[in-house]
PDB file of C-alpha atoms and ligand atoms in Angstrom:
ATOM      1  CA  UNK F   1    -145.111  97.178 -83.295  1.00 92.00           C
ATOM      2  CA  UNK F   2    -146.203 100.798 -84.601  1.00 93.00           C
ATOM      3  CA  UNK F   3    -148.448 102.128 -82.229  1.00 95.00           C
ATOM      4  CA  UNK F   4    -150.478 105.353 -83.026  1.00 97.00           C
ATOM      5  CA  UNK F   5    -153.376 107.355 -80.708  1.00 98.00           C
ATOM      6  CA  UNK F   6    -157.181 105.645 -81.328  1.00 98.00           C
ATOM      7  CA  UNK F   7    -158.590 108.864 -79.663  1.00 98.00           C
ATOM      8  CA  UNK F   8    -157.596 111.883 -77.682  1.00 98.00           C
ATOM      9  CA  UNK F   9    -159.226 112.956 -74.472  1.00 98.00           C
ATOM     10  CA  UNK F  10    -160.130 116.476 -73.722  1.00 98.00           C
ATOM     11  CA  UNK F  11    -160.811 118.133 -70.119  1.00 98.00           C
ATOM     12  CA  UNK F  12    -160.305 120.825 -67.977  1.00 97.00           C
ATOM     13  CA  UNK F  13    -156.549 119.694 -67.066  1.00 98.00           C
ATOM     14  CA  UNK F  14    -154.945 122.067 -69.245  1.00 97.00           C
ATOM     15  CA  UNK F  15    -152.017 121.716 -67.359  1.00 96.00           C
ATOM     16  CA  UNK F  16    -149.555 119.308 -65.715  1.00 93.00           C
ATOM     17  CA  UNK F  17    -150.038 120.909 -62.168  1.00 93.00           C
ATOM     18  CA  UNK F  18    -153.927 120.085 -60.481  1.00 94.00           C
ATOM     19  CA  UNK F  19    -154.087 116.960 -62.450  1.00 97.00           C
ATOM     20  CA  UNK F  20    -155.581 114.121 -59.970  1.00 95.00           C
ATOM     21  CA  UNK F  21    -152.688 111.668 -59.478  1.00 93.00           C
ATOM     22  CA  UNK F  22    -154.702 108.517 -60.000  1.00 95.00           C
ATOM     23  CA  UNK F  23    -157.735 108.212 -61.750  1.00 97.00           C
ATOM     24  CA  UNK F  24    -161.421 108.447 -60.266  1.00 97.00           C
ATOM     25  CA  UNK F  25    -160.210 110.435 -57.573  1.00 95.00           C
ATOM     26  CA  UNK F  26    -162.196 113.085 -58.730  1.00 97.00           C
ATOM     27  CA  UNK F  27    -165.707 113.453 -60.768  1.00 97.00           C
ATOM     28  CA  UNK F  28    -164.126 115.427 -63.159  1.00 97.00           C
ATOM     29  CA  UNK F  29    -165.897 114.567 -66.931  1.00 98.00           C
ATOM     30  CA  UNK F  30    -163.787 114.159 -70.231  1.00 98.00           C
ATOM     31  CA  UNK F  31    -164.895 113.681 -73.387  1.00 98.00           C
ATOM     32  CA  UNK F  32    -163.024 111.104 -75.915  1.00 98.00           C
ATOM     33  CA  UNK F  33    -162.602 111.594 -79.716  1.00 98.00           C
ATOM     34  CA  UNK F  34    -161.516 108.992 -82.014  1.00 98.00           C
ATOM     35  CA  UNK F  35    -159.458 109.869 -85.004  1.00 98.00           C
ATOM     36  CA  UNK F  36    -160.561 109.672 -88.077  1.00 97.00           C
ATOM     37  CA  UNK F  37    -159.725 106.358 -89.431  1.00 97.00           C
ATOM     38  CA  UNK F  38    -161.037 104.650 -85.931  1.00 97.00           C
ATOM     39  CA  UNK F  39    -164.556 107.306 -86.132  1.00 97.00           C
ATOM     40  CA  UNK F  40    -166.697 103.595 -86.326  1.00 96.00           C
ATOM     41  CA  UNK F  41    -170.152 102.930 -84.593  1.00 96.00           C
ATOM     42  CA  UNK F  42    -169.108  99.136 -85.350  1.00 97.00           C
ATOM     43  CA  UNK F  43    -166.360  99.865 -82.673  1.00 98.00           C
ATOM     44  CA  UNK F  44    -168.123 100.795 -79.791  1.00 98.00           C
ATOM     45  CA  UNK F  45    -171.048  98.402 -79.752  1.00 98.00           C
ATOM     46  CA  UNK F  46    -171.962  97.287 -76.395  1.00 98.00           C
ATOM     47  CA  UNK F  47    -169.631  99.698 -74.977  1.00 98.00           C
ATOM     48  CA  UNK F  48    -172.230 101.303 -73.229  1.00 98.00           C
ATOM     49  CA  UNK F  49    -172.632  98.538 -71.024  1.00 98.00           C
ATOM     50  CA  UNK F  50    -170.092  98.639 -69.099  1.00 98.00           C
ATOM     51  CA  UNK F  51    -169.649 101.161 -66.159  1.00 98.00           C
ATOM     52  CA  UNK F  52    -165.694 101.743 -66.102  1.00 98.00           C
ATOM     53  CA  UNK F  53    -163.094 101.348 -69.120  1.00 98.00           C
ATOM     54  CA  UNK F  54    -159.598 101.115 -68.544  1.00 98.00           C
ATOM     55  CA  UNK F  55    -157.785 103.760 -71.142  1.00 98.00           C
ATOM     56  CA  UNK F  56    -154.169 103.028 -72.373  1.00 98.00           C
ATOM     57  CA  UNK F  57    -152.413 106.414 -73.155  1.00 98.00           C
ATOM     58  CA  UNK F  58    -149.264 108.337 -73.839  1.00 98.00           C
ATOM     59  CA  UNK F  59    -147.744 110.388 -71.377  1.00 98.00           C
ATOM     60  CA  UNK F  60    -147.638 112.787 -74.006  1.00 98.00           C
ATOM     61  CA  UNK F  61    -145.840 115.172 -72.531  1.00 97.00           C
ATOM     62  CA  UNK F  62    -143.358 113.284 -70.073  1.00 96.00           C
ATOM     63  CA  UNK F  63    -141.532 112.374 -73.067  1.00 95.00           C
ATOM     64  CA  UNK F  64    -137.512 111.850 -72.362  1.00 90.00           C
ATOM     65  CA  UNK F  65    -134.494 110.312 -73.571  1.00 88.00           C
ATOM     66  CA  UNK F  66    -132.848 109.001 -70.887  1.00 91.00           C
ATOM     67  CA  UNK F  67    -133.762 105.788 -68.621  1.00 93.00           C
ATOM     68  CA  UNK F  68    -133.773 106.661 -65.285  1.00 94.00           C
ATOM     69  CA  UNK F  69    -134.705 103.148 -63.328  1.00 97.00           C
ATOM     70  CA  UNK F  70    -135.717 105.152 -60.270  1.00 97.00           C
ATOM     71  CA  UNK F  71    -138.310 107.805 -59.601  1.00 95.00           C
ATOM     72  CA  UNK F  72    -139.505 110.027 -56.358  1.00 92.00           C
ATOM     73  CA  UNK F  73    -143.166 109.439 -56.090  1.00 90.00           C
ATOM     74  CA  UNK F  74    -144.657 112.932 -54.891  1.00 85.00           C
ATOM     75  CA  UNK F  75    -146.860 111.445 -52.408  1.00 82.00           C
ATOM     76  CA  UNK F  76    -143.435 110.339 -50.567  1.00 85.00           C
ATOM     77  CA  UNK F  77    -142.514 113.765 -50.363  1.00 79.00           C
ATOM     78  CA  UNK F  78    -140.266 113.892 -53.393  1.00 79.00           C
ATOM     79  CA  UNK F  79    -137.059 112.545 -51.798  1.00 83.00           C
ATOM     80  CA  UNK F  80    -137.774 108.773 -51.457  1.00 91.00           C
ATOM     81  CA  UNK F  81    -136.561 107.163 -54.523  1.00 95.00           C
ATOM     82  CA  UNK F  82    -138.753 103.685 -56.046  1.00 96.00           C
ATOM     83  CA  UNK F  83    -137.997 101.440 -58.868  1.00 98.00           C
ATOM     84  CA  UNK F  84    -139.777 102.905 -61.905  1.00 97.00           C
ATOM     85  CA  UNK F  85    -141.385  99.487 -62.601  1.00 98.00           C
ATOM     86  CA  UNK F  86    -142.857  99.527 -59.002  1.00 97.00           C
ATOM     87  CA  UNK F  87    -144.715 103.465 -59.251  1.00 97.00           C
ATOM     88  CA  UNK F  88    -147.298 104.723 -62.073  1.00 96.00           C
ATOM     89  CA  UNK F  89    -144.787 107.824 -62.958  1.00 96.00           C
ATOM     90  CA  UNK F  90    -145.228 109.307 -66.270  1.00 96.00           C
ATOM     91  CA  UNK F  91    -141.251 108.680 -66.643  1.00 95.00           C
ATOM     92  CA  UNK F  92    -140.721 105.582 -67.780  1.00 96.00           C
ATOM     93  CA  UNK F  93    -139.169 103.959 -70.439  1.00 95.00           C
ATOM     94  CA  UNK F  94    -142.053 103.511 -72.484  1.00 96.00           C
ATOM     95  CA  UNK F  95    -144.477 106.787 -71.526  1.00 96.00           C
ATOM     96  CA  UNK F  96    -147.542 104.380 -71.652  1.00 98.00           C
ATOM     97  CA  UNK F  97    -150.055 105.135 -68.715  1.00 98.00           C
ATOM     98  CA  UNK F  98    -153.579 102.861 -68.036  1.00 98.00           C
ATOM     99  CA  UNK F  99    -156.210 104.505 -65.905  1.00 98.00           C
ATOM    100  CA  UNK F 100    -159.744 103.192 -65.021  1.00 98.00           C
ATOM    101  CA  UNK F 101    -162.530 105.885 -65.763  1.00 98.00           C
ATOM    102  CA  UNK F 102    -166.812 105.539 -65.244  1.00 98.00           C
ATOM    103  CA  UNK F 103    -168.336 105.576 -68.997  1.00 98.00           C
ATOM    104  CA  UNK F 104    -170.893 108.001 -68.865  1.00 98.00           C
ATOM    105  CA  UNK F 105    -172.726 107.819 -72.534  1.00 98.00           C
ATOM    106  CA  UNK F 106    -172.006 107.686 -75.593  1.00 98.00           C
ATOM    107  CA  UNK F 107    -172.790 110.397 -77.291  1.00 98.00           C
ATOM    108  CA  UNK F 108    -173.403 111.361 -81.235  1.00 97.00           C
ATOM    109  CA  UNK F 109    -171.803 114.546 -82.180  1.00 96.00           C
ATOM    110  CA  UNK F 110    -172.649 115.710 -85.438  1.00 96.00           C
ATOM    111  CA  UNK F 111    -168.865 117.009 -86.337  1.00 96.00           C
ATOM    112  CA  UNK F 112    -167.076 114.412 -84.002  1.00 97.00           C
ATOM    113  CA  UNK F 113    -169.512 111.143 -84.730  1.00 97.00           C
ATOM    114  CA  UNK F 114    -169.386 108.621 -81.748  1.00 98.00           C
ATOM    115  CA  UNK F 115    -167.760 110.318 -78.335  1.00 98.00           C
ATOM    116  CA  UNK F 116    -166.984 108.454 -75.022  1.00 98.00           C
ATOM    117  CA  UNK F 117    -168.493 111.052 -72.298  1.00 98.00           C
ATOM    118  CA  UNK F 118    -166.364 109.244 -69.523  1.00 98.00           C
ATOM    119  CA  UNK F 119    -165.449 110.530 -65.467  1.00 98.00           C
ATOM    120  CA  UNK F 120    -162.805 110.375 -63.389  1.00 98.00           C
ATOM    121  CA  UNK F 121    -159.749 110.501 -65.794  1.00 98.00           C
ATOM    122  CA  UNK F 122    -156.076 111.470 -64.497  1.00 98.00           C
ATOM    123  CA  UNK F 123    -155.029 112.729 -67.905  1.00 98.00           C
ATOM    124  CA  UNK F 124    -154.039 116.115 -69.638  1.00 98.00           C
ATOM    125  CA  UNK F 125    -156.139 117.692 -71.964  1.00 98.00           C
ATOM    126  CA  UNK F 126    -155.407 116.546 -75.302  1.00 98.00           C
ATOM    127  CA  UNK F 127    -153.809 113.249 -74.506  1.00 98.00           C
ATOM    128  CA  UNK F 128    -153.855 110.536 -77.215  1.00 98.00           C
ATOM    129  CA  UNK F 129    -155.059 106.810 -75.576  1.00 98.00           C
ATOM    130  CA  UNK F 130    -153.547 104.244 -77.280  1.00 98.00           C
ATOM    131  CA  UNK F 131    -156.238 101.387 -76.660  1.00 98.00           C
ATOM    132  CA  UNK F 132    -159.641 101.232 -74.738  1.00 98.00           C
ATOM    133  CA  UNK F 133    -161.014  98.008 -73.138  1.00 98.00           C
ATOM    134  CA  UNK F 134    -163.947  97.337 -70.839  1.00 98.00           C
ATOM    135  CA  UNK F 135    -163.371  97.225 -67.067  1.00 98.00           C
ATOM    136  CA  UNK F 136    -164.127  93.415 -66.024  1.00 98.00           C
ATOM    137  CA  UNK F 137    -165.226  92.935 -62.360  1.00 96.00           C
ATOM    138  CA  UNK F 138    -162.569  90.879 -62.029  1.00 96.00           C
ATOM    139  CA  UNK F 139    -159.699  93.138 -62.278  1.00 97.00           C
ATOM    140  CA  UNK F 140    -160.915  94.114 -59.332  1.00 96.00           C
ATOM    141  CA  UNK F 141    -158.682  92.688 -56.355  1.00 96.00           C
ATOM    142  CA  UNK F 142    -159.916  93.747 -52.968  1.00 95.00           C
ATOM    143  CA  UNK F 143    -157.261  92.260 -50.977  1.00 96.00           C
ATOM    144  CA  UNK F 144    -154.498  93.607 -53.264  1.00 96.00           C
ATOM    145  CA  UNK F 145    -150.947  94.764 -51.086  1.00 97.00           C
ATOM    146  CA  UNK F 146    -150.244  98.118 -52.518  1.00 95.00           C
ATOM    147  CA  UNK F 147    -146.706  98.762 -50.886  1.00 95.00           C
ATOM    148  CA  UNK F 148    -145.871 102.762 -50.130  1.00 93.00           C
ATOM    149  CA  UNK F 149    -148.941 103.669 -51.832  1.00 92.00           C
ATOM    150  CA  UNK F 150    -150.811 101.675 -48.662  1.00 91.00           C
ATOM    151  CA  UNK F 151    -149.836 104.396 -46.504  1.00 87.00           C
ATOM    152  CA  UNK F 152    -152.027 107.291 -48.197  1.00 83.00           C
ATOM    153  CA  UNK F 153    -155.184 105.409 -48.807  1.00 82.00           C
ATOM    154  CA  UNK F 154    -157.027 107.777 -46.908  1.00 84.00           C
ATOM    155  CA  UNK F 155    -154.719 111.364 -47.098  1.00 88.00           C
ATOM    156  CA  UNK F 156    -157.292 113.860 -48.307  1.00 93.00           C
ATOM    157  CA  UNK F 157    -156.489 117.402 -47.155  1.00 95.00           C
ATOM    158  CA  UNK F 158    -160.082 119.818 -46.127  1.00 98.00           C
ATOM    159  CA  UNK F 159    -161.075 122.767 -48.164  1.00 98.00           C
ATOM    160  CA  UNK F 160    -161.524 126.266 -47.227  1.00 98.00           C
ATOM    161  CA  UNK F 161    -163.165 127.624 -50.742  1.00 98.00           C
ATOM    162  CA  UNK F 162    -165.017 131.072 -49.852  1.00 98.00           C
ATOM    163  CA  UNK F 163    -168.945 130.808 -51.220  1.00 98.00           C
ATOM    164  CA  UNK F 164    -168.047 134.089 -53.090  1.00 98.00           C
ATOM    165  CA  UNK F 165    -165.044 132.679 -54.906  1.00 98.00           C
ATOM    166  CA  UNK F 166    -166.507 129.135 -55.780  1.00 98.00           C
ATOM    167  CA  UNK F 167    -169.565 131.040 -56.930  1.00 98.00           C
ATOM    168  CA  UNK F 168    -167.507 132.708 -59.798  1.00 98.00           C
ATOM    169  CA  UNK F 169    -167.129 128.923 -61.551  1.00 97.00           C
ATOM    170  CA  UNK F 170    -169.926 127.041 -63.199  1.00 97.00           C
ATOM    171  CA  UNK F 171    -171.924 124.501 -61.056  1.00 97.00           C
ATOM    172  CA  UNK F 172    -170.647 121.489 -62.740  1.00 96.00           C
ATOM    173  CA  UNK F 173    -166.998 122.557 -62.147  1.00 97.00           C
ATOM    174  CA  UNK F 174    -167.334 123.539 -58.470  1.00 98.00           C
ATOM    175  CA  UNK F 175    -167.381 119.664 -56.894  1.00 97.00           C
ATOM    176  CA  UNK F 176    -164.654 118.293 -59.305  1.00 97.00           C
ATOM    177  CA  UNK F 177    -162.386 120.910 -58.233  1.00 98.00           C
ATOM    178  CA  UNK F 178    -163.279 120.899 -54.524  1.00 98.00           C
ATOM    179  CA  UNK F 179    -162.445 116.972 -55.043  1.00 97.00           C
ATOM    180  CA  UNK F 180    -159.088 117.842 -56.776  1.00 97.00           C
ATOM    181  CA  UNK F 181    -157.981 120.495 -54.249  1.00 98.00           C
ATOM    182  CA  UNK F 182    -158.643 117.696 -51.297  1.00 97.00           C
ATOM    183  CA  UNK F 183    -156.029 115.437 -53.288  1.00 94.00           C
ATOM    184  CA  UNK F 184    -153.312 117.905 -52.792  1.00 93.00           C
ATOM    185  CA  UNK F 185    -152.244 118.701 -56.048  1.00 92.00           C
ATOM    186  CA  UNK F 186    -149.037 120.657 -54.455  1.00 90.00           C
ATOM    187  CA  UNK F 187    -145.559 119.238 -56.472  1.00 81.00           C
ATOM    188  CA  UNK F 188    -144.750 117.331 -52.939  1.00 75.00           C
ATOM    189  CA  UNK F 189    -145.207 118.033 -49.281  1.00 63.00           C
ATOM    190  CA  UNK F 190    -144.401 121.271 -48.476  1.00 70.00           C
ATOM    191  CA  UNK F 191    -144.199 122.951 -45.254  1.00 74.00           C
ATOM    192  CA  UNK F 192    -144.312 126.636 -46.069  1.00 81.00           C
ATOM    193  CA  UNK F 193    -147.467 127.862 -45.710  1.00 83.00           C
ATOM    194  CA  UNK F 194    -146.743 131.332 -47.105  1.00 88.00           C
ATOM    195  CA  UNK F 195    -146.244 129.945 -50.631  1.00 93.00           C
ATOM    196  CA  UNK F 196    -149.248 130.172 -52.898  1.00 95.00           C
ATOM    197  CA  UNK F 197    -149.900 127.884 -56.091  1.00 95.00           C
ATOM    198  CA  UNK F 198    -151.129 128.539 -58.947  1.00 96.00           C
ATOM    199  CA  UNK F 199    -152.922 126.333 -61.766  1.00 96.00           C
ATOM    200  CA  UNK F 200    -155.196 126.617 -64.756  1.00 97.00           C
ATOM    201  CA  UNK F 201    -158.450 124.671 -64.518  1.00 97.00           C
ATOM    202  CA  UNK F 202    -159.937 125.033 -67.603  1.00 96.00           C
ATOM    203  CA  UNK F 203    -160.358 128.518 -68.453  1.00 96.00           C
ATOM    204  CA  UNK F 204    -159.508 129.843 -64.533  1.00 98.00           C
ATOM    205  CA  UNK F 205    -156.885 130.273 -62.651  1.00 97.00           C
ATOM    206  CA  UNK F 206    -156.646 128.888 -59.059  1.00 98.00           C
ATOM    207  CA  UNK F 207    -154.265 130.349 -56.989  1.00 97.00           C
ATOM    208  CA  UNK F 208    -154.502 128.406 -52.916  1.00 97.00           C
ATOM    209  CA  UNK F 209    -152.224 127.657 -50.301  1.00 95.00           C
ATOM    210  CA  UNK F 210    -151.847 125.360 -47.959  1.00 94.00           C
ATOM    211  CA  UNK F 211    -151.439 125.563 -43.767  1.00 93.00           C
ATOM    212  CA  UNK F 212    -151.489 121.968 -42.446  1.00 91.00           C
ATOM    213  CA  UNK F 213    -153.822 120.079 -43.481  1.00 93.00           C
ATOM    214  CA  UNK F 214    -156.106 122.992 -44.484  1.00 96.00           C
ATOM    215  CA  UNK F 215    -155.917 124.144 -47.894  1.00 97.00           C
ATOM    216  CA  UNK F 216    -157.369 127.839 -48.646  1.00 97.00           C
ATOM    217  CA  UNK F 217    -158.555 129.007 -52.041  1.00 98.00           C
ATOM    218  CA  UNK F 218    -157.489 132.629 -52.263  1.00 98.00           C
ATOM    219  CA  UNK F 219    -158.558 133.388 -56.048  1.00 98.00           C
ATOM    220  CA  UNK F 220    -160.475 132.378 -58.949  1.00 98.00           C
ATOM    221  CA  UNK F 221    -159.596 134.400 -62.305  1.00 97.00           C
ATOM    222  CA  UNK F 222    -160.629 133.745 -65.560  1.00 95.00           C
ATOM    223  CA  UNK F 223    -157.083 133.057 -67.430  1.00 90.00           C
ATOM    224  CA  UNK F 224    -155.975 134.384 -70.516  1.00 78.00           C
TER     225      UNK F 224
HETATM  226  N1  SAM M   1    -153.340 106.295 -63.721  1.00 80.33           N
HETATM  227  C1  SAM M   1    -152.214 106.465 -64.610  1.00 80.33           C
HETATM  228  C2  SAM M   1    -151.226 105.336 -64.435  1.00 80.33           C
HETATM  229  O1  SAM M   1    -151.159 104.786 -63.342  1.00 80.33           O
HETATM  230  O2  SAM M   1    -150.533 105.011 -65.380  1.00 80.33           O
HETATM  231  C3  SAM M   1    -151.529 107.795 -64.436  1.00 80.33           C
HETATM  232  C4  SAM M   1    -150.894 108.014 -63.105  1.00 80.33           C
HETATM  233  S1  SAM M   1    -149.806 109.383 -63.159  1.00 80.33           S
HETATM  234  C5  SAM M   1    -149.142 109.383 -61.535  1.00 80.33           C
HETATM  235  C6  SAM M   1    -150.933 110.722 -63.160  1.00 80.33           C
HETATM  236  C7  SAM M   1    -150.235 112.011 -63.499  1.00 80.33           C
HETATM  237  O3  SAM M   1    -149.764 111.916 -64.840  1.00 80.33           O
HETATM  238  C8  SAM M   1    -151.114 113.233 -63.497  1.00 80.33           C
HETATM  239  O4  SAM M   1    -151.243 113.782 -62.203  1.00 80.33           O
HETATM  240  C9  SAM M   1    -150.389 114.169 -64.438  1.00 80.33           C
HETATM  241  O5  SAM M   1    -149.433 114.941 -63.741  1.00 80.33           O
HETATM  242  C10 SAM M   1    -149.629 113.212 -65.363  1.00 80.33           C
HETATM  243  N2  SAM M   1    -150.167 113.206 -66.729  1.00 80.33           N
HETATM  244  C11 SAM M   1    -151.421 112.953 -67.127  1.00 80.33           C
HETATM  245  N3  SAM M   1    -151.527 113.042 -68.468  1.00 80.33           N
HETATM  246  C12 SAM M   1    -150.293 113.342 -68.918  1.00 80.33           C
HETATM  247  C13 SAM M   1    -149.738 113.562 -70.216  1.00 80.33           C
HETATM  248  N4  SAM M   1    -150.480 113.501 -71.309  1.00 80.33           N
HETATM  249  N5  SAM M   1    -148.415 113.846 -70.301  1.00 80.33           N
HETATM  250  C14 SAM M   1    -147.647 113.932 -69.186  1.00 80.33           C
HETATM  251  N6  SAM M   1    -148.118 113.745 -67.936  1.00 80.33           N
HETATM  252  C15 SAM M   1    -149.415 113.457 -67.815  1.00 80.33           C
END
């Protein structure tokens, strides 16, 4: 099978690090653009209603040539090795990833033609999706065993983001990121609390670090 990119999805991940590591985590929006040759109202009828579409992409820039069959989850602090087949790493043999996201609209842009406006994507800006299909209410399994991932269900970290530095983003970037920063978006658990991170959301830069379970914002600059 050939497989090429339907669409590519564009956000305010414009880099690896601060990326949510599942998807609707975080109410961040994305807007998806199909390529040319798949640029077809026909497609997309009664897309809009469903709620949630599950996206198949490429890992677009996890590409590698070696098969490594285990992987450290970052969530297990980065030194507890799983099966790849039994994690959602972007390193795996093939770099295909599937993430549910909320369908917003669809919207007409006059340059574009039909757009997905969709929330709560784990992806990179610029990623190509490979497939989209609607989100049946019975994928959903409430009762599902998730293994490791069981054990940080509910890890959220709290927020210290100073009024006068959250102030210097727009409005409808302030909760996504609030929402991102509570994920922990630090490589893996790390103790020293003297280190700060930096990452580019959209056209800032967020530098924070993190003292416990307390994570402090300690600047928001516009990036180059
Ligand atoms: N929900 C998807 C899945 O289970 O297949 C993705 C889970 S994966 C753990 C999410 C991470 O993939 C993000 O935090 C980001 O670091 C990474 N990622 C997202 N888009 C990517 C891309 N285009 N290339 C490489 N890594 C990407």
């Amino acid at each position: 099978m050939v497989i090429e990119p339907v669409a590519h999805l564009y956000n305010d991940y414009v880099e690896k690090f601060g990326i949510p590591r599942q998807s609707l985590r975080v109410p961040a929006r994305a807007k998806i653009v199909f390529v040319e040759k798949y640029r077809v109202p026909e497609a997309l009828r009664e897309i809009e209603h469903f709620s949630h579409l599950w996206l198949l992409f490429d890992f677009s820039q996890a590409h590698r040539g070696d098969f490594s069959p285990t992987v450290r989850p970052p969530r297990l602090g980065g030194n507890r090795r799983v099966g790849v087949f039994a994690s959602r790493s972007p390193f795996r043999p093939n770099s295909i990833g599937l993430s549910a996201v909320r369908l917003l609209a669809v919207e007409k842009d006059a340059r574009l033609g039909h757009c997905l406006i969709v929330e709560g994507a784990d992806l990179l800006n610029g990623t190509p999706i490979y497939d989209i299909k609607p989100y049946l209410a019975g994928d959903s399994i409430p009762q599902a065993v998730c293994g490791y991932a069981d054990e940080f269900t509910d890890y959220a970290l709290s927020v210290d983001f100073p009024p006068r530095l959250l102030e210097l983003l727009p409005p409808q970037m302030r909760a996504p990121l609030v929402a991102l920063l509570r994920e922990d978006p630090r490589p893996s658990y790390q103790e020293d609390n003297t280190r700060v991170y930096r990452f580019r959301y959209g056209n800032f830069e967020i530098g924070f670090s993190v003292e416990g379970d307390l994570l402090h914002v300690l600047s928001v600059d516009a990036a180059d």
